[in-house]
Every structure is written in structure tokens, then in C-alpha cells.
PDB file of C-alpha atoms in Angstrom:
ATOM      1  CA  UNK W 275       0.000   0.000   0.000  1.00 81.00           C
ATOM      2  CA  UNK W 276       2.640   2.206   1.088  1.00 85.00           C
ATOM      3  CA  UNK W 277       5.000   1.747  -2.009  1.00 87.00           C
ATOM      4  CA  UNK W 278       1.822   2.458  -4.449  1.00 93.00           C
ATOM      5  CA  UNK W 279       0.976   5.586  -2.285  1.00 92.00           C
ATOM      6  CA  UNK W 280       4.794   6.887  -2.756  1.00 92.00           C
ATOM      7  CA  UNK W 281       4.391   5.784  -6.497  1.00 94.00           C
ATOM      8  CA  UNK W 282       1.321   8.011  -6.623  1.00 95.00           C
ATOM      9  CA  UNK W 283       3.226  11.120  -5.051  1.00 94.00           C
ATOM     10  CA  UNK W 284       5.596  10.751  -7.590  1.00 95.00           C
ATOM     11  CA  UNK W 285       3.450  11.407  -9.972  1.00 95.00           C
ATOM     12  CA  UNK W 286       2.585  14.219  -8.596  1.00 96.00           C
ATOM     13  CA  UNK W 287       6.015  15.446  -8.272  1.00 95.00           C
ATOM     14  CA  UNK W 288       6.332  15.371 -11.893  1.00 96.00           C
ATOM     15  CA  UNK W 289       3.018  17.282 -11.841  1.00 96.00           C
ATOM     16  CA  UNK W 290       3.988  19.630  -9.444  1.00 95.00           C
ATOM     17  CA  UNK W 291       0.938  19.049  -7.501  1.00 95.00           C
ATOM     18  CA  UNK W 292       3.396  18.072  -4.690  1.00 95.00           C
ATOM     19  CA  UNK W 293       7.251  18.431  -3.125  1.00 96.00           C
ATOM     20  CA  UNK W 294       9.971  16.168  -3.386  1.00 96.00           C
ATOM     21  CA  UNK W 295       9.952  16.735   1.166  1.00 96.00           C
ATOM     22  CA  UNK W 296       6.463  14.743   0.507  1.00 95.00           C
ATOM     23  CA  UNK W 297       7.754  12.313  -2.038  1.00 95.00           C
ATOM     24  CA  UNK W 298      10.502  11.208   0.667  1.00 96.00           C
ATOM     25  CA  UNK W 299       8.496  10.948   3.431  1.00 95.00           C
ATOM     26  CA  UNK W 300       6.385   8.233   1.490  1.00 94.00           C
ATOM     27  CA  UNK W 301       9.131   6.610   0.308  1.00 95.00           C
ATOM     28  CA  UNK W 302      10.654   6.086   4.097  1.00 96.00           C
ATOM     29  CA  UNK W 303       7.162   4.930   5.264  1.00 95.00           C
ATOM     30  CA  UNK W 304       7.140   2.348   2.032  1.00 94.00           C
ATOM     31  CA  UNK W 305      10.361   1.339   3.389  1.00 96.00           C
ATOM     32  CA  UNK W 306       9.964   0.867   6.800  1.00 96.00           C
ATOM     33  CA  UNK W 307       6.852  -0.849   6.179  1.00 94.00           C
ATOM     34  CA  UNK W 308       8.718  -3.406   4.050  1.00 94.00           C
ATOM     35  CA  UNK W 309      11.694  -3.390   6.369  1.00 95.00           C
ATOM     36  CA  UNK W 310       9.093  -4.417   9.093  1.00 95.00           C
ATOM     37  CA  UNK W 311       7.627  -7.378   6.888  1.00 94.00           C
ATOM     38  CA  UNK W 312      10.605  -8.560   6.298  1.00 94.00           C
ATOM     39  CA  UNK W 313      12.165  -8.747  10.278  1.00 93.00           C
ATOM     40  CA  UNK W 314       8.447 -10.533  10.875  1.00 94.00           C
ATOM     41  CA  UNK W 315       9.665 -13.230   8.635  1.00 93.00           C
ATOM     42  CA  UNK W 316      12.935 -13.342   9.901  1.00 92.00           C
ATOM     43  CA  UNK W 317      11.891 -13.657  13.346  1.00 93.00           C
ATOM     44  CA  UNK W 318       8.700 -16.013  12.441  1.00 93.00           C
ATOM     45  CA  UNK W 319      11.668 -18.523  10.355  1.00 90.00           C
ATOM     46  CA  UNK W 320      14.202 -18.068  13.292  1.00 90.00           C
ATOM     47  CA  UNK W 321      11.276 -19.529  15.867  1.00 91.00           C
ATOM     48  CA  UNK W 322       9.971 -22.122  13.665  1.00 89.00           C
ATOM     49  CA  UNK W 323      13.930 -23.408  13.572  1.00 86.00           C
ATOM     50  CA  UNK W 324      14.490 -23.229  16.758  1.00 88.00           C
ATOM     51  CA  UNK W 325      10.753 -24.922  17.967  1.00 88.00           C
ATOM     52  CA  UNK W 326      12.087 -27.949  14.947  1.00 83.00           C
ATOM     53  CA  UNK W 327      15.633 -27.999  16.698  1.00 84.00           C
ATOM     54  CA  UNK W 328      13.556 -28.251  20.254  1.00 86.00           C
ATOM     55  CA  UNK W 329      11.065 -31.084  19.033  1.00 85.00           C
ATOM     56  CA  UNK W 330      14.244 -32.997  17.453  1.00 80.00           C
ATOM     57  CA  UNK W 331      12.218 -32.429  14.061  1.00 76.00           C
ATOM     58  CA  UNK W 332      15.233 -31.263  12.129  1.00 70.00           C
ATOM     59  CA  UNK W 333      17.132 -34.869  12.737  1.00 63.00           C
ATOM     60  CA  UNK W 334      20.614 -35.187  11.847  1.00 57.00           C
ATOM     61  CA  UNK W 335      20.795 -33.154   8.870  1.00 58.00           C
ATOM     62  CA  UNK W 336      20.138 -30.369  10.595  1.00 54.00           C
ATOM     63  CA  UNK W 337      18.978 -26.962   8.542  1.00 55.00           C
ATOM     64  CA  UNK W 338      19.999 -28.819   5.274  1.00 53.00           C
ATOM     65  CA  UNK W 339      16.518 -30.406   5.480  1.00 56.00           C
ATOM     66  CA  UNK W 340      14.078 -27.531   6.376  1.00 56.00           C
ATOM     67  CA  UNK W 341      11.780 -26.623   4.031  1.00 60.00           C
ATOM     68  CA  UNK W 342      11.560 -22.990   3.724  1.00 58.00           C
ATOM     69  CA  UNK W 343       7.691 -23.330   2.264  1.00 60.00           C
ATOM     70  CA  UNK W 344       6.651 -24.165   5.282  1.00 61.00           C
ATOM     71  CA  UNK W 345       8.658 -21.671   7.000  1.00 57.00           C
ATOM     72  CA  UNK W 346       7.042 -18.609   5.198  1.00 58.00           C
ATOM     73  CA  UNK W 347       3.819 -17.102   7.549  1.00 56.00           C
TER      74      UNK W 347
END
């Protein structure tokens, strides 16, 4: 949503209907909204590896096993 909203404002830039100050400030909250999506994974895939070390799910192979499809929320 956020990166189509600072797509939008660019537009608009080009338009002059609004400032590049505007422009930047929706492309920081496009950002940190995909910089927060992405640590959610990263923390969701770091607990499902360490609740498959904790069961003994992950065997001897270890990570060289785990399928990231089911990792993904």
C-alpha cells in the first residue's frame, strides 16, 4: 500500500501538484513498512527453527533439510 501511495506522489512530483519533502516521506514509510515485513519473517523462520531444533524435528541433517515453504507465515 505504502510503495503504491509513494508511487502516486511521484506522480505528482512530476506534476507539481506536490514536493519532493512529501515524495521522501512516502518513500521512508514504504520502506519501513517493508523493512518491518521482512524482520516478521525473519523472526517467524528463526522460531519455527528453533521450535524444529527443540522437538528434534530437524534430525541429523540439521537446517539442510528444512523446508523454507513451510517456514514462510
Amino acid at each position: 500500500a505504502y510503495g503504491r501511495a509513494a508511487e502516486n506522489e511521484a506522480t505528482k512530483v512530476q506534476s507539481g501538484l506536490s514536493t519532493l519533502l512529501d515524495l521522501i516521506v512516502f518513500q521512508d514509510r514504504a520502506i519501513n513498512a517493508r523493512q518491518v515485513s521482512i524482520d516478521a519473517q525473519v523472526r517467524y523462520a528463526a522460531a519455527f527453527v528453533e521450535l524444529q531444533f527443540s522437538s528434534g524435528a530437524m534430525g541429523s541433517t540439521g537446517i539442510a533439510k528444512l523446508d523454507v515453504a513451510k517456514v514462510s507465515p
